[in-house]
mmCIF file of C-alpha atoms and ligand atoms in Angstrom:
data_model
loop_
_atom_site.group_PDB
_atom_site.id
_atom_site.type_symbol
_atom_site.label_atom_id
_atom_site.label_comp_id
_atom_site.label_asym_id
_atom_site.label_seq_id
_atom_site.Cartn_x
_atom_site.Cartn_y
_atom_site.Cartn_z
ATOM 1 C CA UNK A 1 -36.171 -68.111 -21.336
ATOM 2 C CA UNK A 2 -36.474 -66.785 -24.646
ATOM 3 C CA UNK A 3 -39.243 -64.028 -24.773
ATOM 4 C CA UNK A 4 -40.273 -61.426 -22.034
ATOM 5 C CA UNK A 5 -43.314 -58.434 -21.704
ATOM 6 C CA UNK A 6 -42.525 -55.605 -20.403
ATOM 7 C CA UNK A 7 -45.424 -52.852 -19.268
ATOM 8 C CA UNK A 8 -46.051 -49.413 -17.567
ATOM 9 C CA UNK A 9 -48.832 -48.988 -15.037
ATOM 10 C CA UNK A 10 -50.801 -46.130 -13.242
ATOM 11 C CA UNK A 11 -49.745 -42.874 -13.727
ATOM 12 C CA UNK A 12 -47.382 -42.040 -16.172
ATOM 13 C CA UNK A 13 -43.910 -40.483 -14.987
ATOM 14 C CA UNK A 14 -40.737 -39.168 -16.486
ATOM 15 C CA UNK A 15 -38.216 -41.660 -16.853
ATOM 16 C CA UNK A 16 -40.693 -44.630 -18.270
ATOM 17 C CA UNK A 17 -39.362 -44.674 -21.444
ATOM 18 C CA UNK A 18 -35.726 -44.971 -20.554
ATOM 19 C CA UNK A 19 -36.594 -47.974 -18.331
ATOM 20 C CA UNK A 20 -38.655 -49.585 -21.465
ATOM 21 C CA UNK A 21 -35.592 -48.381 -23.516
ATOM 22 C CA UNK A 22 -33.077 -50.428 -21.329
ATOM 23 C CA UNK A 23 -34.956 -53.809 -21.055
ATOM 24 C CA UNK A 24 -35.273 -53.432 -24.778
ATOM 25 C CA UNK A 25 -31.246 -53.308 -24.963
ATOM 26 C CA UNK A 26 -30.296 -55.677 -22.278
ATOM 27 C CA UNK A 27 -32.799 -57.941 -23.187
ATOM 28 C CA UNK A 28 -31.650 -57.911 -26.810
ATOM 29 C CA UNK A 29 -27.765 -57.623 -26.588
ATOM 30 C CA UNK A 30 -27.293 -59.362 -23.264
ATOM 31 C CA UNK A 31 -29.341 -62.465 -23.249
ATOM 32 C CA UNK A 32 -30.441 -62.405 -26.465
ATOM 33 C CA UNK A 33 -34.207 -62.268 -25.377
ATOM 34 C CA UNK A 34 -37.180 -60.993 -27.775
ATOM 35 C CA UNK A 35 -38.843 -58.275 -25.813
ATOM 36 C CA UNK A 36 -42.889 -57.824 -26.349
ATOM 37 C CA UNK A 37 -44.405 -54.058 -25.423
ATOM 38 C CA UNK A 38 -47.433 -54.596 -23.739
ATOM 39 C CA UNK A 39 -49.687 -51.542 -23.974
ATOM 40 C CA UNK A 40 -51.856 -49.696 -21.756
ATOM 41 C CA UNK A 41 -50.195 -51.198 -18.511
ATOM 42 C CA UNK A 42 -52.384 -54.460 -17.368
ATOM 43 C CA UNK A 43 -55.539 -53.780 -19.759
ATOM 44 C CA UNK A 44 -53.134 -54.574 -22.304
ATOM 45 C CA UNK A 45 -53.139 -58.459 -20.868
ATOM 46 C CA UNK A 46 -56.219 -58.321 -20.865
ATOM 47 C CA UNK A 47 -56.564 -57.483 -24.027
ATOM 48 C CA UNK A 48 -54.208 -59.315 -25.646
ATOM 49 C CA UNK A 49 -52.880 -56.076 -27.055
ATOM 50 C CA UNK A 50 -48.918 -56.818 -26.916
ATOM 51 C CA UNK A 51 -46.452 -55.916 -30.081
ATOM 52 C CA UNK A 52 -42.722 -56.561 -30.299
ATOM 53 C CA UNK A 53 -40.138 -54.233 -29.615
ATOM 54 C CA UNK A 54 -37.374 -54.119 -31.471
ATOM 55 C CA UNK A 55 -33.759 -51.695 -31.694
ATOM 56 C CA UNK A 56 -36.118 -48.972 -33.746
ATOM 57 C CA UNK A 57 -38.972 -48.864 -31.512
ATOM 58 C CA UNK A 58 -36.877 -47.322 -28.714
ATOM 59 C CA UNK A 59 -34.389 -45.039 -31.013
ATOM 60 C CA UNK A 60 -34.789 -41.747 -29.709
ATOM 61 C CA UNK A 61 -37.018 -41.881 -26.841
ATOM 62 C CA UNK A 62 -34.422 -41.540 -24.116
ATOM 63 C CA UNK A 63 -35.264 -37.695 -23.111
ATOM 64 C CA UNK A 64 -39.156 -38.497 -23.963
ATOM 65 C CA UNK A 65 -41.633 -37.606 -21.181
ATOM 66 C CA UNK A 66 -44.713 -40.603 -20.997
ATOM 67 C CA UNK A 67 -44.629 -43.929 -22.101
ATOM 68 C CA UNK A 68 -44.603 -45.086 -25.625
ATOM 69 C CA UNK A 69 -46.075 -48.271 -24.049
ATOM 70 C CA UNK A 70 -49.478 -46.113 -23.169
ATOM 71 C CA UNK A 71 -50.865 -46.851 -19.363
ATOM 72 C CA UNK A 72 -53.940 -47.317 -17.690
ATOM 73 C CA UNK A 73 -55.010 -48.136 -14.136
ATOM 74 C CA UNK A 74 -56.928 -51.100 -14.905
ATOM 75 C CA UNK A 75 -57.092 -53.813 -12.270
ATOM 76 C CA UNK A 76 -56.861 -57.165 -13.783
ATOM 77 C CA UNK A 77 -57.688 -58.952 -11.066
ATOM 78 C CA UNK A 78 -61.053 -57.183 -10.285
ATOM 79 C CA UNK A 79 -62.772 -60.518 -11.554
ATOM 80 C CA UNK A 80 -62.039 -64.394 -12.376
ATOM 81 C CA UNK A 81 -62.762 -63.220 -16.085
ATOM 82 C CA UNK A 82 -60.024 -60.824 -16.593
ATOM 83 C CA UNK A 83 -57.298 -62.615 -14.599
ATOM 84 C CA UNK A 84 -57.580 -65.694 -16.752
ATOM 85 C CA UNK A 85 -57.937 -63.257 -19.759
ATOM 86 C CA UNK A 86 -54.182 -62.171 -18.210
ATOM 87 C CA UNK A 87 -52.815 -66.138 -18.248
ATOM 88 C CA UNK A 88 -54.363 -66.560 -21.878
ATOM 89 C CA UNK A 89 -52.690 -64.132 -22.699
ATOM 90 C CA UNK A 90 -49.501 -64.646 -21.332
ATOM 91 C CA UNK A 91 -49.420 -68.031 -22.546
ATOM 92 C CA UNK A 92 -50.523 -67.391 -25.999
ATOM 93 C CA UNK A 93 -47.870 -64.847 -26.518
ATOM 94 C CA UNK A 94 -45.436 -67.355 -24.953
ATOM 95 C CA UNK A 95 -43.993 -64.884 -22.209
ATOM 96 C CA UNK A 96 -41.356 -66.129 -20.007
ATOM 97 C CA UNK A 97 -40.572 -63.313 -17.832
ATOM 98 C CA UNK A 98 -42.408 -59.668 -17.053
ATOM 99 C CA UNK A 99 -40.859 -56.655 -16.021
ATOM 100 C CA UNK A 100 -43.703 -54.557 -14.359
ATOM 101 C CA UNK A 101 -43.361 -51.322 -14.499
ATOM 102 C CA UNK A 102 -45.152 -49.038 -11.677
ATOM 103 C CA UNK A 103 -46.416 -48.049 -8.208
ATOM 104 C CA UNK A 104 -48.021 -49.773 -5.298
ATOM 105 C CA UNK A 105 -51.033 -50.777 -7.294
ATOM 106 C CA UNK A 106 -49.238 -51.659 -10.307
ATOM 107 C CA UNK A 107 -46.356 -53.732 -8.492
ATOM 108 C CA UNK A 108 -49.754 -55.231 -5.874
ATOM 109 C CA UNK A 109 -51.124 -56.871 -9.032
ATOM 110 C CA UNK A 110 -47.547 -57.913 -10.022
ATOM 111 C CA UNK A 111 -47.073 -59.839 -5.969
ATOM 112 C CA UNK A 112 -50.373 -61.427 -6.722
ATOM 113 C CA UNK A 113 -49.711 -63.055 -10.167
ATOM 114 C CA UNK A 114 -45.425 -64.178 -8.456
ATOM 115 C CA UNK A 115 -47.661 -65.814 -6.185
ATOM 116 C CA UNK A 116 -50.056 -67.650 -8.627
ATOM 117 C CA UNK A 117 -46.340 -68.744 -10.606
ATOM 118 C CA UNK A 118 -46.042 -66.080 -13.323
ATOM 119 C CA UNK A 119 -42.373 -65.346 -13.218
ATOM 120 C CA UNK A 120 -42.184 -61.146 -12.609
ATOM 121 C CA UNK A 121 -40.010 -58.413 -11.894
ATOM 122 C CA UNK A 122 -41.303 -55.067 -10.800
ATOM 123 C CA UNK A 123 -39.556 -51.536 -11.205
ATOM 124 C CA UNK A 124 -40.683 -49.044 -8.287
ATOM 125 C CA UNK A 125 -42.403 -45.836 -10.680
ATOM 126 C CA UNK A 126 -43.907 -43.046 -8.875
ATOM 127 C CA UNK A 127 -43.218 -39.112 -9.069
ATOM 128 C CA UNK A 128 -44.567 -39.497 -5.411
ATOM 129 C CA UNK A 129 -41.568 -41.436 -4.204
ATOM 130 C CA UNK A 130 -43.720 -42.824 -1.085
ATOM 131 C CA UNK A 131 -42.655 -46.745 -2.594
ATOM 132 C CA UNK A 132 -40.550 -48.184 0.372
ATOM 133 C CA UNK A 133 -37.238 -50.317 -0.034
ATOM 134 C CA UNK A 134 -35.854 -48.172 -2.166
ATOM 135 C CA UNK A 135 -34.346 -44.192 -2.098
ATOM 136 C CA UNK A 136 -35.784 -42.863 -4.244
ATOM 137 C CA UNK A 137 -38.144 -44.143 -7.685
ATOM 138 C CA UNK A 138 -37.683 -42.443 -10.755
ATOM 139 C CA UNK A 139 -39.393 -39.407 -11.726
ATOM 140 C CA UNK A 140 -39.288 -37.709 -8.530
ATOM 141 C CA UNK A 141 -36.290 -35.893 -9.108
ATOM 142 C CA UNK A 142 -38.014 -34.156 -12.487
ATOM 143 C CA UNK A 143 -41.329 -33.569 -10.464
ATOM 144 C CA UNK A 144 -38.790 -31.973 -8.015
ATOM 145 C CA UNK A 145 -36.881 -29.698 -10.092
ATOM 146 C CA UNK A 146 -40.295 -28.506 -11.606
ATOM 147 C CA UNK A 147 -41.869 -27.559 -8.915
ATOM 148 C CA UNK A 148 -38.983 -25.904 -7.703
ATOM 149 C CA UNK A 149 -38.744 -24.182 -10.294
ATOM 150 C CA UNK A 150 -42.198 -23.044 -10.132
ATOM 151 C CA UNK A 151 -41.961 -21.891 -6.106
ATOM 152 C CA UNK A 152 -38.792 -19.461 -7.493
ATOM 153 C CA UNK A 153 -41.410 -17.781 -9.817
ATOM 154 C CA UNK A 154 -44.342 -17.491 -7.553
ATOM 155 C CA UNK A 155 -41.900 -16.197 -4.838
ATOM 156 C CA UNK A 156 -41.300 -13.335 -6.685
ATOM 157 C CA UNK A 157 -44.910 -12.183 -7.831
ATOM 158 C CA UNK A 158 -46.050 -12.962 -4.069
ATOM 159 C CA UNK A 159 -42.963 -10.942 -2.613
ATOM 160 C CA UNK A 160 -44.120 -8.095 -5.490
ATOM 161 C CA UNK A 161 -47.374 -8.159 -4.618
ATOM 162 C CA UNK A 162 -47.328 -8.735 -0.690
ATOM 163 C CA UNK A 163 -49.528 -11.997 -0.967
ATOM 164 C CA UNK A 164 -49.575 -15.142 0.323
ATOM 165 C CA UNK A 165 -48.971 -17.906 -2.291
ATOM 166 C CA UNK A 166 -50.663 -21.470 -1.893
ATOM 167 C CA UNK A 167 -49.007 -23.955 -3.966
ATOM 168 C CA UNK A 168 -50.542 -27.600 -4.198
ATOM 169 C CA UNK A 169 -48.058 -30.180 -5.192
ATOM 170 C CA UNK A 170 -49.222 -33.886 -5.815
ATOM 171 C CA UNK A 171 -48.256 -36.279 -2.700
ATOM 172 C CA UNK A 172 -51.388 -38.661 -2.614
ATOM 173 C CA UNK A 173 -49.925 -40.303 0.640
ATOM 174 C CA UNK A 174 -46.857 -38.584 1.563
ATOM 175 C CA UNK A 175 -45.430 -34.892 1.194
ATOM 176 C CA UNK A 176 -42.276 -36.412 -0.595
ATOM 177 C CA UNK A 177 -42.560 -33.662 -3.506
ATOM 178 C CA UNK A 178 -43.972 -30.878 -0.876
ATOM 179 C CA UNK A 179 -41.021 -31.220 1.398
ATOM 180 C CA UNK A 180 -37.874 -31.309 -0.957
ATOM 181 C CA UNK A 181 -39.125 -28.966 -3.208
ATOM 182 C CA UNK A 182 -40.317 -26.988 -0.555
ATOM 183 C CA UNK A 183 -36.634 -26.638 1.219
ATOM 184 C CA UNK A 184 -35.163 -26.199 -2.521
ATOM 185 C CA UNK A 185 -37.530 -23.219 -2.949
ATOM 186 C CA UNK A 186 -37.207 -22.026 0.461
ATOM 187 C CA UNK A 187 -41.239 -22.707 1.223
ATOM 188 C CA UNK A 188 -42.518 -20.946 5.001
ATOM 189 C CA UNK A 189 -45.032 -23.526 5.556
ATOM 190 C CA UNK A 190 -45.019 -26.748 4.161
ATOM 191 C CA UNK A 191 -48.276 -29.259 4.756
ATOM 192 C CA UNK A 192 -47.883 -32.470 4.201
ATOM 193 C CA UNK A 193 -50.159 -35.723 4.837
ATOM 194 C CA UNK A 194 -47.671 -37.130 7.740
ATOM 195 C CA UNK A 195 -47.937 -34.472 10.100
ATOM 196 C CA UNK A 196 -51.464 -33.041 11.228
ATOM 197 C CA UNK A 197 -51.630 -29.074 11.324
ATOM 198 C CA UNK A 198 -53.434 -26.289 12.823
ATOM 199 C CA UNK A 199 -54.716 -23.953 10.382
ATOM 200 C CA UNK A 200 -54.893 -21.178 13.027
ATOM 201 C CA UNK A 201 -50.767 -21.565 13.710
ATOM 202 C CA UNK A 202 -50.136 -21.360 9.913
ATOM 203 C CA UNK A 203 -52.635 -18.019 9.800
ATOM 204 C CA UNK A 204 -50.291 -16.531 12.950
ATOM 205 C CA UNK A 205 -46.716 -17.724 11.405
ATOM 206 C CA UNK A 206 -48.236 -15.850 8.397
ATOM 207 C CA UNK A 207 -48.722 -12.788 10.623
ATOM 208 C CA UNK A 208 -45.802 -12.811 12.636
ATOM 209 C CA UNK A 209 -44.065 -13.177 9.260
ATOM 210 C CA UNK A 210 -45.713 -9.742 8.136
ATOM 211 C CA UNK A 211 -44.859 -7.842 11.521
ATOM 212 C CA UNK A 212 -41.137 -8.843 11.338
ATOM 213 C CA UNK A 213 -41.604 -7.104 7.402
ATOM 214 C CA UNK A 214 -41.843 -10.187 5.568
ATOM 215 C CA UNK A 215 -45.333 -9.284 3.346
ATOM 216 C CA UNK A 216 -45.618 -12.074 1.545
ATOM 217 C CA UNK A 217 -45.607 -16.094 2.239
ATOM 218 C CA UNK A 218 -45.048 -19.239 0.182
ATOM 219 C CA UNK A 219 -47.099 -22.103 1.599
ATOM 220 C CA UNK A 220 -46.443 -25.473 0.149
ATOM 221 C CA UNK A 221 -49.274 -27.913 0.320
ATOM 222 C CA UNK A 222 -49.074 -31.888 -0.619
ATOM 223 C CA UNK A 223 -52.662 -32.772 -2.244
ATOM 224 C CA UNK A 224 -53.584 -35.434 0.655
ATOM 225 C CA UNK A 225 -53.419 -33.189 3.502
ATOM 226 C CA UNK A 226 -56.567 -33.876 5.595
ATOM 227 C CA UNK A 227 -58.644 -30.373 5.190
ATOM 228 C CA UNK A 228 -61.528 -31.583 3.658
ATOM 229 C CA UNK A 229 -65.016 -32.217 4.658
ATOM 230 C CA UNK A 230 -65.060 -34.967 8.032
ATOM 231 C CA UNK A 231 -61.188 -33.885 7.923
ATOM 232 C CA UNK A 232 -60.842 -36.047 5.009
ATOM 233 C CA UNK A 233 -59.042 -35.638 1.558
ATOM 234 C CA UNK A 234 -60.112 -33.173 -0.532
ATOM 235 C CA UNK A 235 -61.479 -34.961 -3.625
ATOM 236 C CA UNK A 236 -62.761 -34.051 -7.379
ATOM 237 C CA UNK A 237 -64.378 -36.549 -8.014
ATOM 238 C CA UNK A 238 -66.181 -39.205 -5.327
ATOM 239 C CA UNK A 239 -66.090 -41.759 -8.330
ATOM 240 C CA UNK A 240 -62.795 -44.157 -7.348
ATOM 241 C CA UNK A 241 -60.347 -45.998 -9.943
ATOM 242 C CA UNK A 242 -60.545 -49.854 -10.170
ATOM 243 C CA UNK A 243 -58.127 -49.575 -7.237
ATOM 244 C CA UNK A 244 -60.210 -47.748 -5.148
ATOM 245 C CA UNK A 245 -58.694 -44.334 -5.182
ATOM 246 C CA UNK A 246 -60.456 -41.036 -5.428
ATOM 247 C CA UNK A 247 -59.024 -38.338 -7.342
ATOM 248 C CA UNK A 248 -57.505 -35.745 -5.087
ATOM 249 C CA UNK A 249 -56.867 -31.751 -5.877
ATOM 250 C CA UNK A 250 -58.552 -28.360 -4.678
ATOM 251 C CA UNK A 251 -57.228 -29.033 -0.977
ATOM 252 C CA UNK A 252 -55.327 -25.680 -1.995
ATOM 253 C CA UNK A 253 -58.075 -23.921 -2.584
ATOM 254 C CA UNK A 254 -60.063 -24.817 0.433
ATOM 255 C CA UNK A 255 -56.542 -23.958 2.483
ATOM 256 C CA UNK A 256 -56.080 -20.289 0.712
ATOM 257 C CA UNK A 257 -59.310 -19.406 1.605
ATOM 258 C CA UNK A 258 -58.653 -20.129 5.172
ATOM 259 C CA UNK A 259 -55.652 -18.436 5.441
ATOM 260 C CA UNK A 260 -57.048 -15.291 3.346
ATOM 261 C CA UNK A 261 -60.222 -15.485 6.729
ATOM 262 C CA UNK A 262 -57.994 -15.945 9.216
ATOM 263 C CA UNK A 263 -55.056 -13.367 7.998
ATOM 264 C CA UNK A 264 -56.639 -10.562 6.053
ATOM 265 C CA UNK A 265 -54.031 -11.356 3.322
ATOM 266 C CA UNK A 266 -54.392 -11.461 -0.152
ATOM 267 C CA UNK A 267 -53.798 -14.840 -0.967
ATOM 268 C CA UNK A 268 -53.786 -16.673 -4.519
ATOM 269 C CA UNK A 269 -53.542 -20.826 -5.160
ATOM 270 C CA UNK A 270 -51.736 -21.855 -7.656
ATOM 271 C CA UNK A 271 -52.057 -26.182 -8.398
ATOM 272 C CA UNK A 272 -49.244 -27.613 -10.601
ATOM 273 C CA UNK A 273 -50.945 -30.545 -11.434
ATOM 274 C CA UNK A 274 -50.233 -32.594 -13.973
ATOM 275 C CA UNK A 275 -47.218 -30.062 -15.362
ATOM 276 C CA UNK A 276 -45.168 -32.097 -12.363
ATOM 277 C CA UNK A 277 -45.545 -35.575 -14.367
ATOM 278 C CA UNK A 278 -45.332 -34.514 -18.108
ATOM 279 C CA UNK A 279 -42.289 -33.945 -19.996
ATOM 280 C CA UNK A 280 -38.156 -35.085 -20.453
ATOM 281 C CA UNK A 281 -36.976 -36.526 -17.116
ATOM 282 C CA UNK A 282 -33.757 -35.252 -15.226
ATOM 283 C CA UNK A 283 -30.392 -37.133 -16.072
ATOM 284 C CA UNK A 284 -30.289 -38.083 -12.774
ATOM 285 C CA UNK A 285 -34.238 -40.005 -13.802
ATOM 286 C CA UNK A 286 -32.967 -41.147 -16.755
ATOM 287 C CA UNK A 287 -30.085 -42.603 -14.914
ATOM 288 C CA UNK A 288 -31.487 -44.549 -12.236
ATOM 289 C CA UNK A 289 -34.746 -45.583 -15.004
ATOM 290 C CA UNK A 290 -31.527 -46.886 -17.051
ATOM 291 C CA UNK A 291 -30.242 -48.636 -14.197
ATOM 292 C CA UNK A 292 -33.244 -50.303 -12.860
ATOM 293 C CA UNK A 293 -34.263 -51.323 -16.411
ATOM 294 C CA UNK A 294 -30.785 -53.042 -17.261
ATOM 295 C CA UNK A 295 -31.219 -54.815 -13.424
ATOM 296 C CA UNK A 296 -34.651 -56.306 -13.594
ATOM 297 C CA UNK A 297 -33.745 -57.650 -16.750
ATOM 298 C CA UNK A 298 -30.802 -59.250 -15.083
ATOM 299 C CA UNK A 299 -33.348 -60.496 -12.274
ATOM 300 C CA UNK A 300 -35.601 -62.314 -15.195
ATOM 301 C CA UNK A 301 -32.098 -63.785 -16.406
ATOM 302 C CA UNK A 302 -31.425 -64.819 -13.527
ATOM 303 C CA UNK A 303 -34.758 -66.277 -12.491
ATOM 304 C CA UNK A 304 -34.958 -64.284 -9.536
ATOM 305 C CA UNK A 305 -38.794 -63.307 -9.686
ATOM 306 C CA UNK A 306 -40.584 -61.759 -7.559
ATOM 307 C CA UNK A 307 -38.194 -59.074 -6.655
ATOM 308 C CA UNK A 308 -38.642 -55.621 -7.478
ATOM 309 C CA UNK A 309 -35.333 -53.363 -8.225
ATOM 310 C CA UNK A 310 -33.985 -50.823 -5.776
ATOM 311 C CA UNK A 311 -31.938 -48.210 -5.146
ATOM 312 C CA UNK A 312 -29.777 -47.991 -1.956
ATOM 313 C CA UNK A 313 -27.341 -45.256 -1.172
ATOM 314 C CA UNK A 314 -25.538 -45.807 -4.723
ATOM 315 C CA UNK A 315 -26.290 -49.180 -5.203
ATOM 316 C CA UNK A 316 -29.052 -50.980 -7.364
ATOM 317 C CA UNK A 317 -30.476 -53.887 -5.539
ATOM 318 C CA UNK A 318 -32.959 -56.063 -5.175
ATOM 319 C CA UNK A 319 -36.240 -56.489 -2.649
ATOM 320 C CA UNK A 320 -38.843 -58.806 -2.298
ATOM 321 C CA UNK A 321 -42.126 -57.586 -3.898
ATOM 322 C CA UNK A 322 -43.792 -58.694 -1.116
ATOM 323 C CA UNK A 323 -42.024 -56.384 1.068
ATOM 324 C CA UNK A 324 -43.063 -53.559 -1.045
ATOM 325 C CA UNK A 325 -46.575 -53.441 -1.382
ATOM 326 C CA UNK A 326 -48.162 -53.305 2.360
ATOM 327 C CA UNK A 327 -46.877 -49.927 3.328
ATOM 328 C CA UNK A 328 -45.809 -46.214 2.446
ATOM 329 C CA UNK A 329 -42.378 -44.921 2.532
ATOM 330 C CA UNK A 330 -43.071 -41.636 4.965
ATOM 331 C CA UNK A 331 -41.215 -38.260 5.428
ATOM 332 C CA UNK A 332 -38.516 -39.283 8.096
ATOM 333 C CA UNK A 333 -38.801 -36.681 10.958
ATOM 334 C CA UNK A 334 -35.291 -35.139 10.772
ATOM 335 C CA UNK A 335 -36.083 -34.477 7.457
ATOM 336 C CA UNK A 336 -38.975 -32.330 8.090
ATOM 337 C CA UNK A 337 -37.486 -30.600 10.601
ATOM 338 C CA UNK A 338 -34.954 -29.399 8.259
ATOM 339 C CA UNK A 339 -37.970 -27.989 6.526
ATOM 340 C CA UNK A 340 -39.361 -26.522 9.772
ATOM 341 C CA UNK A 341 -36.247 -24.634 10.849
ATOM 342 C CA UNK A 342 -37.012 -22.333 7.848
ATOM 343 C CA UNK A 343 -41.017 -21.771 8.775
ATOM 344 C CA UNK A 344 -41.739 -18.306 9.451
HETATM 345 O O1 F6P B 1 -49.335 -41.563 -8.163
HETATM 346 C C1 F6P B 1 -48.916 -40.341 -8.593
HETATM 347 C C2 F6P B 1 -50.009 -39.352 -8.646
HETATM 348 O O2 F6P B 1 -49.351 -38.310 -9.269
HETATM 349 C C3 F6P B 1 -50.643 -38.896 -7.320
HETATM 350 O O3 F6P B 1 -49.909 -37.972 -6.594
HETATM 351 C C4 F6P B 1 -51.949 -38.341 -7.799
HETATM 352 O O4 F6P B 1 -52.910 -38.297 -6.769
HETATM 353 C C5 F6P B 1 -52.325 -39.299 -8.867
HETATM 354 O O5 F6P B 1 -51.122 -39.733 -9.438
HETATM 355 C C6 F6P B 1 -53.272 -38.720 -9.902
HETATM 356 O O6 F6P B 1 -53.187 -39.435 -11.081
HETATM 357 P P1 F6P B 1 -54.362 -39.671 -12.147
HETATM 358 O O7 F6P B 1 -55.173 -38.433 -12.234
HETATM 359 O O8 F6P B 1 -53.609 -39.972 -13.398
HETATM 360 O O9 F6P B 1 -55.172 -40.828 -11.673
#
């Protein structure tokens, strides 16, 4: 092996860069290994859009939020056309190895192409942490801490104002984000795609919240909550990404003005959005993107391919990629109900 690509796809996160950042080195000083940045996630195989990356292109981008890769969600294997346009591409550039970088669409496209012989190596990416085999994926932490951070502040114009507070958090599948930040923040509701609700029971915690003196309420909602029209998502936009997902948000919205009907409160939404992806990653991110970049390097190496890195307890390990891609890591129960205890 003397030359591997490395690319970020789907959504960016905090934390890419330090993964890119650690292939780079243990690619380099390791195994002595020329690295190749391919940009825009798959489009750039597709493309044939793929540069070298060298000891300067990754001084100083450590603490930086996005990739300096770029990313898309382009599907390369949406036709015959653009998969070959993949293999040129590989070929001409002479790859030997590919660390894939990204969620469950990402890291699906990555299975396929282990199958059809390209040697990869995926590394789990998703402020959502809903990836299974592994704890936890980098970037989740950061979205964490800033939404946290965000429920402290809106506790205390809700509490000033005796209001109820909606706050949508992203969570396409899974109420990862909705339920730790929720128990950091001390949320007294938190909705979350996993487990159905009753809209009327929030409206009378809310209430019964108000008679015991409590005049405000912070009510934590994950964007795929089932609220919408037919009891479906609530969606911007009908128009779906080459994978086939909508875009999600307003679920909030639709929520608030429920509970302002039902409850008489004055209630405000407030969605965090995008604010929970940009910027510098935690050190605990830029840790475990450090570690899983050194590892799947190691994996490549080692010609193990078609793994994808994890993290278990303490330990950075290895999974089958197969394994990874046909299901959603869910909100365990007990954890929830550590949530619940504080409802109300
Ligand atoms: O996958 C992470 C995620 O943040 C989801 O929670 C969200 O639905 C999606 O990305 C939105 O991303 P984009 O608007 O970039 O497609």
């Amino acid at each position: 092996m003397k030359k591997i690509g490395v690319l970020t796809g789907g959504g960016d996160c905090p934390g890419l860069n330090a993964v890119i950042r650690a292939v780079v080195k243990r690619a380099l000083d390791t195994y002595n290994l020329q690295v190749l940045g391919i940009r825009e996630g798959w489009a750039g195989l597709v493309k044939g859009r793929v540069e070298p990356l060298t000891y300067f292109s990754i001084s100083g981008i450590l603490p930086r939020g996005g990739t300096i890769l770029g990313t898309s969600r382009t599907n390369p294997l949406k036709s015959e056309e653009t998969l070959q346009r993949v293999l040129n591409t590989i070929k001409k550039f002479g790859i030997d190895g590919l660390v894939v970088i990204g969620g469950e669409d990402t890291l699906g496209v990555a299975g396929r192409l282990h199958e059809m012989g390209i040697p990869v190596v995926g590394v789990p990416k998703t402020i959502d942490n809903d990836l299974p085999c592994t704890d936890y994926t980098f970037g989740f932490d950061t979205a964490v801490s800033i939404v946290t951070e965000a429920i402290d502040r809106l506790h205390t114009t809700a509490e000033s104002h005796h209001r109820v507070m909606v706050i949508e958090v992203m969570g396409r599948h899974t109420g990862w984000i909705a339920t730790i930040a929720g128990i950091a923040g001390g949320a007294d509701c938190i909705l979350i795609p996993e487990i159905p609700f009753k809209i009327d029971a929030v409206a009378a915690m809310i209430k019964r919240r108000c008679e015991r003196g409590k005049t405000f309420s912070i009510i934590v909602v994950a964007e795929g909550v089932e609220f919408g029209a037919a009891d479906g998502q609530v969606v911007q936009d009908e128009k779906t990404d080459e994978f086939g997902h909508a875009l999600l948000g307003g679920v909030g919205i639709v929520i608030g003005k429920k509970i302002q009907e039902l409850t008489g409160m004055e209630t405000r939404v407030t969605n965090l959005g995008y604010i929970q992806r940009g910027g510098t990653p935690t050190a605990f991110d830029r840790v475990l993107a450090t570690r899983f970049g050194v590892k799947a390097v190691d994996l490549l190496a080692r010609k193990e391919y078609g793994k994808m890195v994890c993290l278990r307890g303490n330990s950075v390990e290895s999974v089958d990629l197969q394994e990874v891609t046909s299901s959603s890591k869910t909100i365990n129960p007990e954890l929830y109900g550590v949530a619940e205890l504080f409802f109300g």
